Amino acid sequence: MAKRITVDPVTRIEGHLRIDCEVENGKVSKAWSSGQMWRGIEQILQGRDPRDAWIFTQRICGVCTTVHAIASVRAVENALDLEIPLNAQYIRNLIVAAHGIHDHIVHFYQLSALDWVDITSALKADPKKAASLAQSLSDWPLNSHQIMKSTQEKLKTFVDSGQLGIFANGYWGHPAMKLSPEVNLLAAVHYLQALEVQRTANKIVSVLGSKTPHIQNLAVGGVANPINFDSQATLTLERLMLIKEAIDELGSFIYNGLLVDVAAVGSFYADWTQHGAGITDYLSVPDLPLDTAGTAFGMPGGFIKGGDLSTFQPITRFGDPCLLDGVAESNKHAWYEGSDPLHPFDGRTDPEYTDFQDDGKYSWIKAPTFHGQPAQVGPLAQVLCGLASGDHRTQAATDYFQDKVKAVLGETLPLSAFHSTIGRHGARAIRCAVLYENLKEQWQLLMDNIATGDHETFNAPSFPKGEIRGMGFHEAPRGMLSHWVVIEDGKIRNYQCVVPSTWNAAPRNAEDAPGPYEKSLLDTPVADPELPLEILRTVHSFDPCISCAIHLHDTEEQSVVSVKAV
Ligand code: NFE
Ligand code: MG
């Protein structure tokens, strides 16, 4: 008989996600993904000045803090057909790339590693062995015996005092945990070091954006960063050199820490390349525009059907008609009025709460589709599109990752292995390296452009009478983000955000087809329904963000097992 598991809330994510599964014969046979909060930011924007929208939308999320600001100004600029100065593109790109690096590092170490790494087992490790294993895999200078030993002692102090602090409440000792004590110690050491590295990435965002989270330097038409090397109040050479120093520091950790750790964890858990594929129609958008109109990009995007790279269709510019016409959202299984899919320009977000109905409405998340079908978005989608398009940076980072896999596993992973729970982690680490290579390039492009004497950062917008429409897209850390705005007489009439976690955490759509989380969970083995670590592994591999996806609580207890997961 099927046993029902409710994981509510799923934690180590942003926002409030509930996952329900039916488990039969030790495997998931049905799954439901449910967003459990509603915020209504799209409604708040109606009637407002489109130049202010980015300030509001950015508050959708405190994790991907910059992305809704970027997508918003791009949507309004697209409606106005307004190009922005080159310096403004480069400054935005530096922020976007540094933010993405920050986000990917946080996700692997702080938000998901503890699904694979048993911190308590690290106490049993031989620090010398841990150091020599680490040194055999990378040149990271902070892998010494001394560091392994002192970190282990720090962990012991936590445990002896009965307070695991940030490591409390893990599934320690779970039978699905398979790493040796030495690998667990190594991962624990890098977990703590990653906290420092994140700060370096955020330094870049805050120097250019005035603060983080939630940058302050955007404007419809460009950025509010005056460039003047003679004034300390503006973007000076000194600040640009500070940014360069931070960029260099990031590169060292990404190549010697993140890529190596993900390759090692992925190799030790290579069986997880057999689970979690779910929906293999992949959608991504290009990003890091290289010209004033957004017709050339540093990172490619597009659509891949059924996991087959030969089907790749590129998306090549802001306003690409394939994307413009292809997106719709259905509320058939979401707690909003209506059911038939609507294009975002006509989209509605009018709440209509029922209780959790397995075959009816059961989530605050809408179900987006691309030309009628659900799609998986995220780093895996972008990396596969990068490989399919022949992007040399994506290929180089993938090759580097595969070399590290080979060092641990003895062989590389076939591309088909990437359609999986582990594949999403691998792709995110690869994308982080691609972002880093682009970050370096964007810094140089900005320096070179300023050196030509161009100091422009802003083109003033002007709003016509009558109706205009625009779509802004951005490849956010969790995947393709799009904002859609309808402006009438200079005021917002409709505003819809179709967000990465909305795509991936979607409930069933108008045709009752499951969303990506739901489909990826089918057939996942669950050793112990009371401790559903395997469900968390696959859900966390998408890097869920429910604040983004929805932009109350079920009081009806229908479950056999209800778990507060960590
Ligand atoms: Ni709140 Fe977000 C990203 C966006 S996710 S994290 O990346 O947009 O859906
Ligand atoms: Mg929305």
Coordinates of C-alpha atoms and ligand atoms in Angstrom, one line a residue:
M1 CA 0.0 0.0 0.0
A2 CA 1.2 3.5 -0.8
K3 CA 2.5 5.5 2.1
R4 CA 2.1 9.3 2.1
I5 CA 5.0 11.5 3.2
T6 CA 4.6 15.2 3.7
V7 CA 7.8 17.2 4.0
D8 CA 6.7 20.5 5.4
P9 CA 8.6 22.8 5.4
V10 CA 11.5 21.8 3.2
T11 CA 14.3 23.9 4.7
R12 CA 17.8 25.1 3.7
I13 CA 15.9 26.9 1.0
E14 CA 14.4 30.3 0.7
G15 CA 10.6 30.5 1.5
H16 CA 8.1 27.8 2.4
L17 CA 7.9 24.7 0.2
R18 CA 5.9 21.6 1.0
I19 CA 6.6 18.3 -0.8
D20 CA 4.1 15.4 -0.7
C21 CA 5.0 12.0 -2.0
E22 CA 3.4 8.6 -2.2
V23 CA 5.9 5.8 -1.6
E24 CA 5.2 2.4 -2.9
N25 CA 7.7 -0.5 -2.7
G26 CA 10.4 1.8 -1.4
K27 CA 10.1 4.3 -4.3
V28 CA 8.2 7.5 -4.9
S29 CA 5.1 6.8 -7.1
K30 CA 3.4 10.2 -7.0
A31 CA 4.7 13.7 -6.0
W32 CA 3.2 17.1 -5.4
S33 CA 5.2 20.4 -5.1
S34 CA 3.3 23.1 -3.2
G35 CA 4.3 26.7 -2.4
Q36 CA 2.9 27.6 0.9
M37 CA 2.9 31.4 0.9
W38 CA 1.7 34.2 -1.2
R39 CA 3.0 37.7 -1.4
G40 CA 1.2 39.5 -4.2
I41 CA 4.0 41.8 -5.5
E42 CA 2.6 41.7 -9.0
Q43 CA -0.6 43.3 -7.7
I44 CA 1.3 46.0 -5.7
L45 CA 2.8 47.2 -9.0
Q46 CA -0.4 48.1 -10.8
G47 CA -0.9 51.8 -11.3
R48 CA 2.8 52.6 -10.4
D49 CA 5.5 54.4 -12.3
P50 CA 7.4 51.9 -14.4
R51 CA 10.7 53.5 -13.3
D52 CA 10.0 52.4 -9.8
A53 CA 9.1 48.8 -10.5
W54 CA 12.6 47.4 -10.0
I55 CA 12.8 48.7 -6.5
F56 CA 9.6 46.8 -5.6
T57 CA 10.4 43.6 -7.6
Q58 CA 13.8 43.3 -6.1
R59 CA 12.2 42.7 -2.7
I60 CA 10.7 39.5 -4.1
C61 CA 13.8 37.7 -2.8
G62 CA 16.6 38.2 -0.4
V63 CA 18.7 35.4 -2.0
C64 CA 18.7 36.3 -5.7
T65 CA 18.5 39.9 -4.6
T66 CA 19.7 41.6 -7.8
V67 CA 17.9 39.5 -10.4
H68 CA 14.4 41.0 -10.2
A69 CA 15.9 44.5 -10.4
I70 CA 17.8 43.6 -13.6
A71 CA 14.8 41.8 -15.2
S72 CA 12.5 44.7 -14.3
V73 CA 14.6 47.5 -15.8
R74 CA 15.2 45.4 -18.9
A75 CA 11.4 44.8 -19.3
V76 CA 10.7 48.6 -19.2
E77 CA 13.6 49.4 -21.5
N78 CA 12.3 46.7 -23.9
A79 CA 8.8 48.3 -23.9
L80 CA 10.4 51.7 -24.6
D81 CA 12.9 50.3 -27.2
L82 CA 15.5 52.1 -25.1
E83 CA 19.2 51.2 -25.5
I84 CA 21.5 51.8 -22.5
P85 CA 25.2 52.9 -22.6
L86 CA 27.9 50.3 -22.9
N87 CA 29.3 51.2 -19.5
A88 CA 25.9 50.6 -17.9
Q89 CA 25.7 47.1 -19.5
Y90 CA 29.2 46.2 -18.3
I91 CA 28.5 47.5 -14.7
R92 CA 25.2 45.6 -14.6
N93 CA 27.0 42.5 -16.0
L94 CA 29.7 42.7 -13.3
I95 CA 27.0 42.8 -10.6
V96 CA 25.0 39.9 -12.2
A97 CA 28.1 37.7 -12.6
A98 CA 29.4 38.3 -9.1
H99 CA 26.0 37.8 -7.6
G100 CA 25.6 34.5 -9.5
I101 CA 29.0 33.3 -8.2
H102 CA 28.0 34.2 -4.6
D103 CA 24.7 32.4 -5.0
H104 CA 26.2 29.1 -6.5
I105 CA 28.8 28.9 -3.7
V106 CA 26.2 29.4 -1.0
H107 CA 24.0 26.8 -2.6
F108 CA 26.5 24.0 -2.8
Y109 CA 28.1 24.4 0.6
Q110 CA 25.4 25.9 2.8
L111 CA 22.2 24.8 1.2
S112 CA 22.8 21.3 -0.1
A113 CA 26.2 19.8 0.9
L114 CA 24.8 18.5 4.2
D115 CA 22.4 16.2 2.2
W116 CA 25.6 14.3 1.2
V117 CA 28.1 15.2 3.9
D118 CA 27.9 13.8 7.4
I119 CA 29.4 16.4 9.7
T120 CA 29.5 14.2 12.8
S121 CA 31.5 11.6 10.9
A122 CA 34.2 14.2 10.3
L123 CA 35.1 13.9 13.9
K124 CA 36.4 10.4 13.3
A125 CA 38.7 11.5 10.4
D126 CA 42.4 11.4 10.3
P127 CA 43.3 15.1 9.5
K128 CA 46.6 14.1 7.9
K129 CA 44.8 11.7 5.5
A130 CA 42.2 14.4 4.8
A131 CA 44.9 16.9 3.9
S132 CA 46.8 14.6 1.6
L133 CA 43.6 13.6 -0.2
A134 CA 42.7 17.3 -0.6
Q135 CA 46.2 18.1 -1.8
S136 CA 46.1 15.3 -4.4
L137 CA 43.0 16.9 -6.0
S138 CA 43.8 20.6 -5.9
D139 CA 46.3 23.4 -5.2
W140 CA 44.0 25.3 -2.9
P141 CA 46.4 26.7 -0.3
L142 CA 44.0 26.2 2.7
N143 CA 44.0 22.4 2.6
S144 CA 46.9 22.0 5.1
H145 CA 47.1 19.3 7.8
Q146 CA 47.0 22.1 10.3
I147 CA 43.7 23.6 9.0
M148 CA 42.1 20.1 8.8
K149 CA 43.1 19.5 12.4
S150 CA 42.1 22.9 13.9
T151 CA 38.7 22.7 12.1
Q152 CA 38.1 19.2 13.5
E153 CA 38.9 20.5 16.9
K154 CA 36.5 23.4 16.5
L155 CA 33.8 20.9 15.5
K156 CA 34.6 18.7 18.5
T157 CA 34.1 21.7 20.8
F158 CA 30.7 22.3 19.2
V159 CA 29.6 18.7 19.7
D160 CA 31.0 18.4 23.2
S161 CA 29.1 21.5 24.3
G162 CA 26.0 19.8 22.9
Q163 CA 25.5 22.6 20.4
L164 CA 26.1 21.8 16.8
G165 CA 25.1 25.4 15.9
I166 CA 24.8 25.7 12.1
F167 CA 25.2 22.0 11.8
A168 CA 22.3 21.0 14.2
N169 CA 19.5 18.7 13.1
G170 CA 21.1 17.0 10.1
Y171 CA 20.4 13.5 9.1
W172 CA 23.6 12.4 10.7
G173 CA 24.3 8.7 10.5
H174 CA 21.6 8.1 7.8
P175 CA 22.2 4.9 5.8
A176 CA 22.3 6.9 2.5
M177 CA 25.4 8.9 3.8
K178 CA 28.4 7.2 2.2
L179 CA 31.4 9.5 2.4
S180 CA 34.5 8.5 4.4
P181 CA 35.3 10.5 7.6
E182 CA 38.2 12.2 5.7
V183 CA 36.0 13.4 2.8
N184 CA 33.4 14.6 5.4
L185 CA 36.1 16.6 7.2
L186 CA 37.4 18.1 4.0
A187 CA 33.8 19.2 3.0
A188 CA 33.3 20.6 6.5
V189 CA 36.5 22.7 6.2
H190 CA 35.4 24.0 2.8
Y191 CA 31.9 24.7 4.2
L192 CA 33.4 27.2 6.6
Q193 CA 35.9 28.7 4.1
A194 CA 33.1 29.2 1.6
L195 CA 31.5 31.6 4.1
E196 CA 34.5 33.9 3.7
V197 CA 34.6 33.5 -0.1
Q198 CA 31.0 34.6 -0.4
R199 CA 31.9 37.8 1.3
T200 CA 34.4 38.5 -1.5
A201 CA 31.8 38.0 -4.2
N202 CA 29.4 40.3 -2.4
K203 CA 32.1 43.0 -2.1
I204 CA 31.9 43.4 -5.9
V205 CA 28.1 43.7 -5.8
S206 CA 28.1 46.2 -2.9
V207 CA 30.9 48.4 -4.3
L208 CA 29.0 48.8 -7.6
G209 CA 25.5 48.5 -6.3
S210 CA 26.0 50.6 -3.1
K211 CA 24.7 47.8 -0.9
T212 CA 23.8 44.2 -0.9
P213 CA 21.4 42.5 -0.5
H214 CA 19.3 44.8 -2.7
I215 CA 21.4 47.0 -4.9
Q216 CA 20.6 50.7 -5.3
N217 CA 22.3 51.7 -8.5
L218 CA 19.9 50.8 -11.2
A219 CA 17.7 53.0 -13.3
V220 CA 15.5 52.5 -16.3
G221 CA 18.0 53.7 -18.9
G222 CA 21.2 52.6 -17.3
V223 CA 22.9 52.8 -13.9
A224 CA 23.5 55.5 -11.3
N225 CA 27.3 55.1 -11.2
P226 CA 28.9 58.3 -12.4
I227 CA 32.4 57.6 -13.7
N228 CA 34.9 60.2 -12.8
F229 CA 38.4 59.3 -11.9
D230 CA 38.9 62.7 -10.1
S231 CA 36.1 62.3 -7.6
Q232 CA 36.1 60.0 -4.6
A233 CA 32.3 60.0 -4.7
T234 CA 32.1 58.2 -8.0
L235 CA 33.4 55.0 -9.6
T236 CA 37.2 55.6 -9.5
L237 CA 40.2 53.6 -10.6
E238 CA 40.9 52.7 -7.0
R239 CA 37.4 51.0 -6.7
L240 CA 37.8 49.3 -10.0
M241 CA 41.2 47.8 -8.8
L242 CA 39.5 46.7 -5.6
I243 CA 37.0 44.8 -7.7
K244 CA 39.8 43.2 -9.8
E245 CA 41.5 42.0 -6.6
A246 CA 38.2 40.4 -5.5
I247 CA 37.6 38.8 -8.9
D248 CA 41.1 37.1 -8.7
E249 CA 40.4 35.7 -5.2
L250 CA 37.1 34.1 -6.4
G251 CA 38.8 32.3 -9.3
S252 CA 41.1 30.5 -6.9
F253 CA 38.3 29.1 -4.8
I254 CA 36.0 28.2 -7.8
Y255 CA 38.7 26.1 -9.5
N256 CA 40.5 24.6 -6.5
G257 CA 37.5 24.4 -4.1
L258 CA 34.0 24.3 -5.6
L259 CA 34.6 22.4 -8.9
V260 CA 36.8 19.9 -7.1
D261 CA 34.4 19.3 -4.2
V262 CA 31.4 18.9 -6.4
A263 CA 33.3 16.5 -8.7
A264 CA 34.4 14.5 -5.7
V265 CA 30.9 14.4 -4.0
G266 CA 29.4 13.6 -7.4
S267 CA 31.9 10.8 -8.0
F268 CA 31.4 9.2 -4.6
Y269 CA 27.6 9.4 -5.2
A270 CA 27.7 8.5 -8.9
D271 CA 24.6 6.3 -8.4
W272 CA 22.7 9.5 -8.0
T273 CA 23.3 10.2 -11.7
Q274 CA 20.6 7.6 -12.2
H275 CA 18.0 9.6 -10.2
G276 CA 16.2 12.9 -10.5
A277 CA 16.2 13.6 -14.3
G278 CA 12.5 14.6 -14.4
I279 CA 11.7 17.0 -17.2
T280 CA 14.5 17.1 -19.8
D281 CA 13.1 19.9 -22.0
Y282 CA 15.6 22.6 -21.0
L283 CA 15.1 26.3 -21.3
S284 CA 17.6 29.1 -20.7
V285 CA 18.2 32.7 -21.9
P286 CA 21.4 34.3 -23.0
D287 CA 22.9 36.9 -20.6
L288 CA 25.7 39.4 -20.1
P289 CA 24.8 41.7 -23.1
L290 CA 27.8 42.9 -24.9
D291 CA 26.2 45.8 -26.9
T292 CA 23.8 48.6 -26.1
A293 CA 20.7 46.9 -27.5
G294 CA 21.2 43.4 -26.2
T295 CA 21.8 41.5 -29.5
A296 CA 25.1 39.8 -28.5
F297 CA 25.8 38.1 -25.1
G298 CA 28.7 36.6 -23.1
M299 CA 26.7 33.6 -22.1
P300 CA 24.4 31.7 -24.6
G301 CA 20.8 30.4 -24.0
G302 CA 18.1 28.5 -25.8
F303 CA 15.9 25.5 -25.8
I304 CA 16.7 21.8 -25.9
K305 CA 14.0 19.2 -26.4
G306 CA 14.1 15.8 -24.6
G307 CA 17.7 16.1 -23.4
D308 CA 18.9 15.9 -27.0
L309 CA 21.5 18.5 -27.7
S310 CA 21.1 18.3 -31.5
T311 CA 17.6 19.9 -31.0
F312 CA 19.2 23.1 -29.6
Q313 CA 17.4 26.3 -30.7
P314 CA 19.2 29.4 -29.7
I315 CA 17.6 32.5 -28.1
T316 CA 19.7 35.3 -29.4
R317 CA 18.3 38.7 -28.4
F318 CA 16.1 40.8 -26.1
G319 CA 12.6 40.4 -27.5
D320 CA 13.3 37.1 -29.2
P321 CA 9.9 36.2 -30.7
C322 CA 10.2 32.4 -29.8
L323 CA 10.4 33.4 -26.2
L324 CA 7.9 36.3 -26.5
D325 CA 5.2 34.1 -27.9
G326 CA 6.1 30.8 -26.1
V327 CA 5.5 31.5 -22.4
A328 CA 2.1 31.0 -20.6
E329 CA 1.0 30.2 -17.1
S330 CA -1.9 28.1 -15.9
N331 CA -3.7 28.3 -12.6
K332 CA -5.6 25.1 -12.9
H333 CA -3.8 23.6 -9.9
A334 CA -2.7 26.9 -8.3
W335 CA -4.7 29.0 -5.7
Y336 CA -5.7 31.7 -8.2
E337 CA -8.8 32.3 -10.2
G338 CA -8.9 30.7 -13.7
S339 CA -7.5 27.6 -15.2
D340 CA -6.6 28.1 -18.9
P341 CA -3.0 29.1 -19.6
L342 CA -2.6 32.8 -20.1
H343 CA 0.2 34.7 -21.8
P344 CA 2.0 36.9 -19.1
F345 CA 0.8 40.1 -20.8
D346 CA -2.7 38.9 -20.1
G347 CA -1.7 37.1 -16.8
R348 CA -3.8 37.4 -13.7
T349 CA -2.8 36.8 -10.1
D350 CA -6.2 36.9 -8.2
P351 CA -6.1 34.6 -5.2
E352 CA -8.6 31.8 -4.8
Y353 CA -7.6 29.6 -1.9
T354 CA -9.0 26.1 -1.4
D355 CA -7.4 23.5 0.9
F356 CA -4.8 21.2 -0.4
Q357 CA -6.6 19.1 -3.1
D358 CA -4.5 16.3 -4.6
D359 CA -6.4 16.5 -7.9
G360 CA -7.4 20.2 -7.7
K361 CA -5.7 23.3 -6.5
Y362 CA -2.8 22.7 -4.1
S363 CA -0.1 25.4 -4.5
W364 CA 0.5 29.2 -4.6
I365 CA 2.9 28.6 -7.5
K366 CA 1.5 28.8 -11.0
A367 CA 2.4 26.4 -13.8
P368 CA 4.4 28.0 -16.6
T369 CA 4.8 26.3 -20.0
F370 CA 6.9 26.9 -23.0
H371 CA 4.9 26.4 -26.2
G372 CA 2.5 24.3 -24.1
Q373 CA 5.0 22.1 -22.3
P374 CA 6.7 22.3 -18.8
A375 CA 10.4 23.0 -19.0
Q376 CA 13.3 22.6 -16.6
V377 CA 15.3 25.8 -16.1
G378 CA 18.6 26.4 -14.2
P379 CA 22.3 26.0 -14.5
L380 CA 21.9 22.5 -16.0
A381 CA 19.7 24.0 -18.8
Q382 CA 22.2 26.8 -19.4
V383 CA 25.3 24.5 -19.4
L384 CA 23.6 22.1 -21.8
C385 CA 22.7 25.0 -24.1
G386 CA 26.3 26.4 -23.8
L387 CA 27.7 23.0 -24.8
A388 CA 25.1 22.6 -27.7
S389 CA 26.0 26.1 -28.9
G390 CA 29.8 25.5 -28.9
D391 CA 30.5 28.1 -26.2
H392 CA 34.2 27.7 -25.5
R393 CA 34.0 28.7 -21.8
T394 CA 31.3 26.2 -21.1
Q395 CA 33.3 23.5 -22.8
A396 CA 36.5 24.4 -21.0
A397 CA 34.8 24.4 -17.5
T398 CA 33.1 21.1 -18.3
D399 CA 36.4 19.6 -19.3
Y400 CA 38.0 20.8 -16.1
F401 CA 35.2 19.3 -14.1
Q402 CA 35.4 16.0 -15.9
D403 CA 39.2 15.8 -15.2
K404 CA 38.4 16.1 -11.5
V405 CA 35.7 13.4 -11.8
K406 CA 38.2 11.2 -13.5
A407 CA 40.8 11.7 -10.8
V408 CA 38.3 10.3 -8.2
L409 CA 36.1 8.0 -10.2
G410 CA 38.6 6.7 -12.7
E411 CA 36.4 7.7 -15.6
T412 CA 34.5 10.8 -16.8
L413 CA 30.7 11.1 -16.7
P414 CA 28.8 10.6 -20.0
L415 CA 26.7 13.6 -20.9
S416 CA 23.6 11.6 -20.2
A417 CA 24.6 11.4 -16.5
F418 CA 24.0 15.2 -16.3
H419 CA 20.2 14.6 -16.6
S420 CA 20.1 13.8 -12.8
T421 CA 20.2 15.1 -9.3
I422 CA 24.0 15.0 -9.3
G423 CA 24.1 16.5 -12.8
R424 CA 22.4 19.6 -11.5
H425 CA 25.1 20.1 -8.9
G426 CA 27.8 19.5 -11.5
A427 CA 26.3 22.0 -13.9
R428 CA 26.0 24.6 -11.3
A429 CA 29.7 24.4 -10.4
I430 CA 30.5 24.5 -14.1
R431 CA 28.3 27.5 -14.6
C432 CA 30.0 29.2 -11.7
A433 CA 33.4 28.9 -13.5
V434 CA 31.8 30.2 -16.7
L435 CA 30.4 33.2 -14.8
Y436 CA 33.9 33.8 -13.3
E437 CA 35.5 33.8 -16.8
N438 CA 32.9 36.3 -18.0
L439 CA 33.3 38.4 -14.9
K440 CA 37.0 38.8 -15.7
E441 CA 36.1 39.8 -19.3
Q442 CA 33.4 42.3 -18.2
W443 CA 35.9 44.0 -15.9
Q444 CA 38.4 44.4 -18.8
L445 CA 35.7 45.5 -21.2
L446 CA 34.6 48.2 -18.8
M447 CA 38.2 49.4 -18.2
D448 CA 38.9 49.5 -22.0
N449 CA 35.7 51.4 -22.7
I450 CA 36.3 54.0 -20.0
A451 CA 39.8 54.4 -21.4
T452 CA 38.3 55.5 -24.8
G453 CA 36.9 58.5 -22.9
D454 CA 33.3 57.2 -22.8
H455 CA 31.9 58.0 -19.3
E456 CA 28.2 57.6 -20.2
T457 CA 26.0 55.5 -17.8
F458 CA 22.5 56.7 -18.4
N459 CA 20.0 57.4 -21.2
A460 CA 16.9 59.1 -19.9
P461 CA 13.6 57.3 -20.6
S462 CA 10.5 59.1 -21.9
F463 CA 7.1 57.4 -21.8
P464 CA 4.6 57.9 -24.7
K465 CA 0.8 58.2 -24.4
G466 CA -1.1 55.0 -25.0
E467 CA -0.1 51.4 -24.5
I468 CA 3.3 49.8 -24.7
R469 CA 4.5 46.3 -23.7
G470 CA 7.9 44.9 -22.8
M471 CA 9.6 41.7 -21.6
G472 CA 12.9 41.6 -19.8
F473 CA 14.7 38.4 -19.3
H474 CA 17.7 37.4 -17.2
E475 CA 19.5 34.1 -16.6
A476 CA 19.3 34.1 -12.8
P477 CA 21.2 31.7 -10.6
R478 CA 18.2 29.3 -10.6
G479 CA 17.4 29.8 -14.2
M480 CA 15.4 31.7 -16.7
L481 CA 13.6 34.7 -15.2
S482 CA 11.2 36.9 -17.2
H483 CA 9.3 40.1 -16.3
W484 CA 6.4 41.2 -18.4
V485 CA 5.0 44.7 -18.2
V486 CA 2.1 46.4 -19.9
I487 CA 2.3 50.2 -19.6
E488 CA -0.5 52.6 -20.3
D489 CA 0.0 56.4 -20.4
G490 CA 3.2 56.0 -18.4
K491 CA 1.7 53.8 -15.6
I492 CA 1.9 50.1 -15.1
R493 CA -1.4 48.3 -16.1
N494 CA -0.2 44.7 -15.7
Y495 CA 3.0 43.2 -14.4
Q496 CA 3.8 39.5 -14.3
C497 CA 7.0 37.8 -13.2
V498 CA 7.6 34.3 -14.5
V499 CA 10.4 33.1 -12.2
P500 CA 12.9 30.2 -12.3
S501 CA 11.5 28.5 -9.2
T502 CA 8.0 29.0 -10.7
W503 CA 9.1 26.9 -13.6
N504 CA 10.8 24.2 -11.6
A505 CA 8.5 24.0 -8.5
A506 CA 5.3 24.2 -10.7
P507 CA 2.3 22.1 -9.8
R508 CA 0.6 20.1 -12.5
N509 CA -0.3 22.3 -15.5
A510 CA -3.6 22.8 -17.5
E511 CA -3.1 19.3 -19.0
D512 CA -2.4 17.8 -15.5
A513 CA 1.3 17.1 -16.5
P514 CA 3.6 17.3 -13.4
G515 CA 6.2 20.1 -13.0
P516 CA 10.0 19.5 -12.9
Y517 CA 10.3 18.8 -9.1
E518 CA 7.3 16.6 -9.2
K519 CA 8.5 14.6 -12.1
S520 CA 12.1 14.4 -10.9
L521 CA 11.0 12.7 -7.7
L522 CA 9.2 9.8 -9.4
D523 CA 11.0 6.5 -8.8
T524 CA 13.4 8.0 -6.2
P525 CA 14.3 5.3 -3.7
V526 CA 13.3 6.2 -0.1
A527 CA 15.1 4.0 2.5
D528 CA 13.2 5.3 5.6
P529 CA 10.0 7.4 5.1
E530 CA 10.5 8.9 8.5
L531 CA 13.9 10.4 7.4
P532 CA 13.3 11.2 3.7
L533 CA 16.8 12.4 2.9
E534 CA 16.6 11.1 -0.7
I535 CA 13.6 13.4 -1.4
L536 CA 15.6 16.4 -0.1
R537 CA 18.6 15.5 -2.2
T538 CA 16.6 15.8 -5.4
V539 CA 14.6 18.8 -4.4
H540 CA 17.6 20.7 -3.1
S541 CA 19.5 20.0 -6.3
F542 CA 17.2 22.5 -8.0
D543 CA 18.1 25.2 -5.5
P544 CA 14.5 26.0 -4.6
C545 CA 13.4 29.5 -3.9
I546 CA 9.7 29.8 -2.9
S547 CA 9.8 33.6 -2.2
C548 CA 10.7 34.0 -5.9
A549 CA 8.3 31.3 -7.1
I550 CA 5.3 32.9 -5.6
H551 CA 6.0 36.3 -5.2
L552 CA -1.4 30.3 5.1
H553 CA -1.0 27.2 5.8
D554 CA -2.9 23.9 5.2
T555 CA -4.7 23.0 8.4
E556 CA -6.0 19.7 7.0
E557 CA -3.7 16.9 8.2
Q558 CA -3.8 14.3 5.4
S559 CA -0.4 12.7 5.8
V560 CA 0.8 9.4 7.3
V561 CA 4.2 10.9 8.0
S562 CA 4.9 14.6 8.3
V563 CA 8.5 15.6 8.6
K564 CA 10.2 18.9 9.3
A565 CA 13.2 18.4 7.1
V566 CA 16.6 20.0 7.6
Ligands
NFE1 NI1 14.7 33.8 -4.7 FE1 15.4 33.6 -7.8 C1 16.9 33.0 -8.7 C2 14.7 34.3 -9.2 S1 14.4 31.8 -8.1 S2 16.1 33.0 -5.8 O1 17.9 32.7 -9.1 O2 14.3 34.9 -10.0 O3 13.3 31.4 -8.7
MG2 MG 4.3 35.5 -11.4

